[in-house]
mmCIF file of the C-alpha atoms, coordinates in Angstrom:
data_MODEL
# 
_entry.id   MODEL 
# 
loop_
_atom_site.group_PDB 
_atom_site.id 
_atom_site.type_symbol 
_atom_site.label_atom_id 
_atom_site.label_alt_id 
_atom_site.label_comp_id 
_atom_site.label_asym_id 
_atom_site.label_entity_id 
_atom_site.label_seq_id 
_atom_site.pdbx_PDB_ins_code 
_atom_site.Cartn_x 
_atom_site.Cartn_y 
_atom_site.Cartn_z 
_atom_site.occupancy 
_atom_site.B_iso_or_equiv 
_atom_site.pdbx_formal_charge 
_atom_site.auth_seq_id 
_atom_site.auth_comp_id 
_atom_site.auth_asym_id 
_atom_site.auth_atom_id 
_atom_site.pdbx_PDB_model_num 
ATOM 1  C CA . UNK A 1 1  ? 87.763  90.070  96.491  1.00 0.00 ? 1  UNK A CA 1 
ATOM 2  C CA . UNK A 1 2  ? 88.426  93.146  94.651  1.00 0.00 ? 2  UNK A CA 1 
ATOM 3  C CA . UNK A 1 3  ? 86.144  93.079  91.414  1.00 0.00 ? 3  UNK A CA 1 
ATOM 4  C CA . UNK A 1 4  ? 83.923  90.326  92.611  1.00 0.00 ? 4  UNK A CA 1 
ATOM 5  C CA . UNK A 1 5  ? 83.825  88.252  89.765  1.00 0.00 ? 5  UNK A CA 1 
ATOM 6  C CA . UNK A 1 6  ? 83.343  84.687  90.273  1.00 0.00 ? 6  UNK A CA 1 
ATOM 7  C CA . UNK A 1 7  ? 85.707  82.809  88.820  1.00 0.00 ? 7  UNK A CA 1 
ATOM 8  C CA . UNK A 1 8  ? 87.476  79.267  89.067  1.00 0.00 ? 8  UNK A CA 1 
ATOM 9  C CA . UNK A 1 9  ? 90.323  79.617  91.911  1.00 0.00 ? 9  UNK A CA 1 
ATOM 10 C CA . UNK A 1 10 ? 93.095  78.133  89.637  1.00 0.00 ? 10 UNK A CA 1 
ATOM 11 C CA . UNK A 1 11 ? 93.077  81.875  87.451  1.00 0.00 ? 11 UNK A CA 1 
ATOM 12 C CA . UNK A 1 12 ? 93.476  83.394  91.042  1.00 0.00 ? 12 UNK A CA 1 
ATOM 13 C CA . UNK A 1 13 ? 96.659  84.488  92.677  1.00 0.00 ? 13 UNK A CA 1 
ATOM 14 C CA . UNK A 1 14 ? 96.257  83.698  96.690  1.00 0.00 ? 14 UNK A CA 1 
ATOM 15 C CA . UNK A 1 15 ? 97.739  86.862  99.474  1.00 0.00 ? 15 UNK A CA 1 
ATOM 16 C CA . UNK A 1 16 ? 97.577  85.956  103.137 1.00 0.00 ? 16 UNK A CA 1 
ATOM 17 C CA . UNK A 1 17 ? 98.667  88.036  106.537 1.00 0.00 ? 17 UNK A CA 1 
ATOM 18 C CA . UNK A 1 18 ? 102.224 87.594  107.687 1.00 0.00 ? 18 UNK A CA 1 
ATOM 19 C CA . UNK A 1 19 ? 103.071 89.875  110.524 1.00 0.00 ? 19 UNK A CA 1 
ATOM 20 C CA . UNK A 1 20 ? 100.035 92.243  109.558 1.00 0.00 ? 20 UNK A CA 1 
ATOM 21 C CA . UNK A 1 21 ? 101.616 92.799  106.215 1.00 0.00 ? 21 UNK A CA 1 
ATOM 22 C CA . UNK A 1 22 ? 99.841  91.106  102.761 1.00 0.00 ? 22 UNK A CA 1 
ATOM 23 C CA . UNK A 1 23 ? 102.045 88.886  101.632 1.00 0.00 ? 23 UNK A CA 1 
ATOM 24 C CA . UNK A 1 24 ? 101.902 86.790  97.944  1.00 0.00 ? 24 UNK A CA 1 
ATOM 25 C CA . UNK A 1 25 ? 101.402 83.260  98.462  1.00 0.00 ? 25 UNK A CA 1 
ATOM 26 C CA . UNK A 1 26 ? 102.019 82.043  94.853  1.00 0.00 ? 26 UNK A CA 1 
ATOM 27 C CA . UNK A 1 27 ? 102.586 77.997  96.540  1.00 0.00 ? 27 UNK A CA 1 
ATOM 28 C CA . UNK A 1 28 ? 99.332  78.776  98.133  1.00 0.00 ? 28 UNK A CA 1 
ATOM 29 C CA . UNK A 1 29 ? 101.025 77.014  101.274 1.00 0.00 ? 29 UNK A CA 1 
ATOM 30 C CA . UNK A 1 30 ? 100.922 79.614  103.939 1.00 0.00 ? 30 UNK A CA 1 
ATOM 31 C CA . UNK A 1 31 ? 98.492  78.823  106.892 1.00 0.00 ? 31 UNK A CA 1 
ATOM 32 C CA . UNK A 1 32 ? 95.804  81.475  107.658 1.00 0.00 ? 32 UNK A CA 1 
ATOM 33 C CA . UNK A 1 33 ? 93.007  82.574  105.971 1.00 0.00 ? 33 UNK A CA 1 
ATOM 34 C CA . UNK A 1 34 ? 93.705  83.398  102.278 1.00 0.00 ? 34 UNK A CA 1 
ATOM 35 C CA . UNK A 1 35 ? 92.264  86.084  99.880  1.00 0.00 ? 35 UNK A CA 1 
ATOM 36 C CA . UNK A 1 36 ? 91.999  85.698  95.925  1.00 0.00 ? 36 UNK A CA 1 
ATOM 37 C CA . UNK A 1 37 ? 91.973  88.334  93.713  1.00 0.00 ? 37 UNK A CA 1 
ATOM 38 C CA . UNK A 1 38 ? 92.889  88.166  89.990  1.00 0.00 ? 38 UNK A CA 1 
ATOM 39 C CA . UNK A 1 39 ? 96.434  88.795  89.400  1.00 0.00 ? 39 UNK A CA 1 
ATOM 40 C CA . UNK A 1 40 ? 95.789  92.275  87.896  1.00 0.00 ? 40 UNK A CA 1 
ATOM 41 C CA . UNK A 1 41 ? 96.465  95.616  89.145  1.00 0.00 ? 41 UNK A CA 1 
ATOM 42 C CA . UNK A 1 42 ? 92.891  97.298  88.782  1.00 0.00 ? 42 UNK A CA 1 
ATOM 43 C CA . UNK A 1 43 ? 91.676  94.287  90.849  1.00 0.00 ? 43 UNK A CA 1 
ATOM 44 C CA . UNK A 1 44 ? 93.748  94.651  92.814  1.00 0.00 ? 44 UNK A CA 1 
ATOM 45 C CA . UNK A 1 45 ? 93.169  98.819  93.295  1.00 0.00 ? 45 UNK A CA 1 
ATOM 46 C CA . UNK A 1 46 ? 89.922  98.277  94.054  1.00 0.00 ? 46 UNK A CA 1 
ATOM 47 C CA . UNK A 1 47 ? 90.531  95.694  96.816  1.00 0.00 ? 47 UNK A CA 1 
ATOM 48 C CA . UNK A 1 48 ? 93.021  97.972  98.413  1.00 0.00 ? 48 UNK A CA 1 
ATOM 49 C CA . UNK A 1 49 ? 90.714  101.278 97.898  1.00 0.00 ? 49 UNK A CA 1 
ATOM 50 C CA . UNK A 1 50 ? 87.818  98.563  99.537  1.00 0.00 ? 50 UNK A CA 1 
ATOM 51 C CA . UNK A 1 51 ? 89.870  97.535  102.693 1.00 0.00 ? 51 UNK A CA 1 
ATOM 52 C CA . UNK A 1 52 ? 89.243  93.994  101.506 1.00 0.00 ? 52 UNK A CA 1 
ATOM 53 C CA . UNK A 1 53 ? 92.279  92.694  103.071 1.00 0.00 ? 53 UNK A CA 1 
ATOM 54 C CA . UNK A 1 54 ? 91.376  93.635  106.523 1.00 0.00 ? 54 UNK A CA 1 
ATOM 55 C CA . UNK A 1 55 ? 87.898  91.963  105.694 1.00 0.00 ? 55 UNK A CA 1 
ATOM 56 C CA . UNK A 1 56 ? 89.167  88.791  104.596 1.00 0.00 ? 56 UNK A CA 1 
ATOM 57 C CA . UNK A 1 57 ? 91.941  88.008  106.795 1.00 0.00 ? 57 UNK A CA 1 
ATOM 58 C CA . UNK A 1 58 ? 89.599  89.855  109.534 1.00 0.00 ? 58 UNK A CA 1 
ATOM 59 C CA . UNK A 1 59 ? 92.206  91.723  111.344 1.00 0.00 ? 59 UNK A CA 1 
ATOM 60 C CA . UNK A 1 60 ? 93.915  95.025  110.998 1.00 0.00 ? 60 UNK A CA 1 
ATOM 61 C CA . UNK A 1 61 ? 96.214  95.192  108.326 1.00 0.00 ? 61 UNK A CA 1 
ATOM 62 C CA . UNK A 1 62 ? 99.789  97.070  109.203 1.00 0.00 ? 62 UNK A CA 1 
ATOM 63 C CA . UNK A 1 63 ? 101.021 98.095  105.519 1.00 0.00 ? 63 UNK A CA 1 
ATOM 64 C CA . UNK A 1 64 ? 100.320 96.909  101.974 1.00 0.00 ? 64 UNK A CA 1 
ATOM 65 C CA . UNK A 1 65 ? 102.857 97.809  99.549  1.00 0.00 ? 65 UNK A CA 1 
ATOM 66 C CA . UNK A 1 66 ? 101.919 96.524  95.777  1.00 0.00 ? 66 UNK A CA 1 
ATOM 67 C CA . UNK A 1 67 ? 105.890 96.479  95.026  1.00 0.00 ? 67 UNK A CA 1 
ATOM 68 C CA . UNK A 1 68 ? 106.810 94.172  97.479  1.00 0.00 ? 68 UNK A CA 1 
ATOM 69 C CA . UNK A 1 69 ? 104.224 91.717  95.830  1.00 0.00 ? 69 UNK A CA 1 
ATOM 70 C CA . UNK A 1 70 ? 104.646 89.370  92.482  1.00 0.00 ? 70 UNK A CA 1 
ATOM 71 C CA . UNK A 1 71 ? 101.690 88.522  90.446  1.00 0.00 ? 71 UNK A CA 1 
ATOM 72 C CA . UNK A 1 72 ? 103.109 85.168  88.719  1.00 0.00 ? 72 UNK A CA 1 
ATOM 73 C CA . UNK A 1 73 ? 101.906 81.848  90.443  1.00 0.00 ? 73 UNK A CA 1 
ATOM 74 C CA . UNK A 1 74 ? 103.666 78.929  90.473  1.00 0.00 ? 74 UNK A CA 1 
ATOM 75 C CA . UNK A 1 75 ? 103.350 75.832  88.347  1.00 0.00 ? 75 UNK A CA 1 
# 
């Protein structure tokens, strides 16, 4: 979503809309439409400098704070 680079989904971190806000979803578990970036910062810049997330989850997006998200997965 951010650099475009095809890639297999497993060595993707999964964000979805909660609320309007992006949310991690490391379990990959919550329900909605998902969006995959790499977990890297400049990936995810250019998603964020994009307005990919509104794309994806096709709907406004309220706030998207990089703080508030983690970029480990779980096992």
């Amino acid at each position: 979503m951010g650099c475009r680079q095809v890639v297999a989904q497993s060595a993707l971190v999964r964000f979805a809309s909660v609320d309007g806000r992006v949310v991690s979803d490391p379990a990959r578990s919550l329900s909605g439409r998902g969006a995959w970036l790499h977990p890297s910062p400049d990936c995810w810049s250019v998603a964020v400098q994009r307005n990919a997330f509104a794309r994806a989850f096709r709907t406004q997006i309220k706030g998207i704070d990089s703080k508030e998200l983690s970029w480990q997965r779980s096992a």
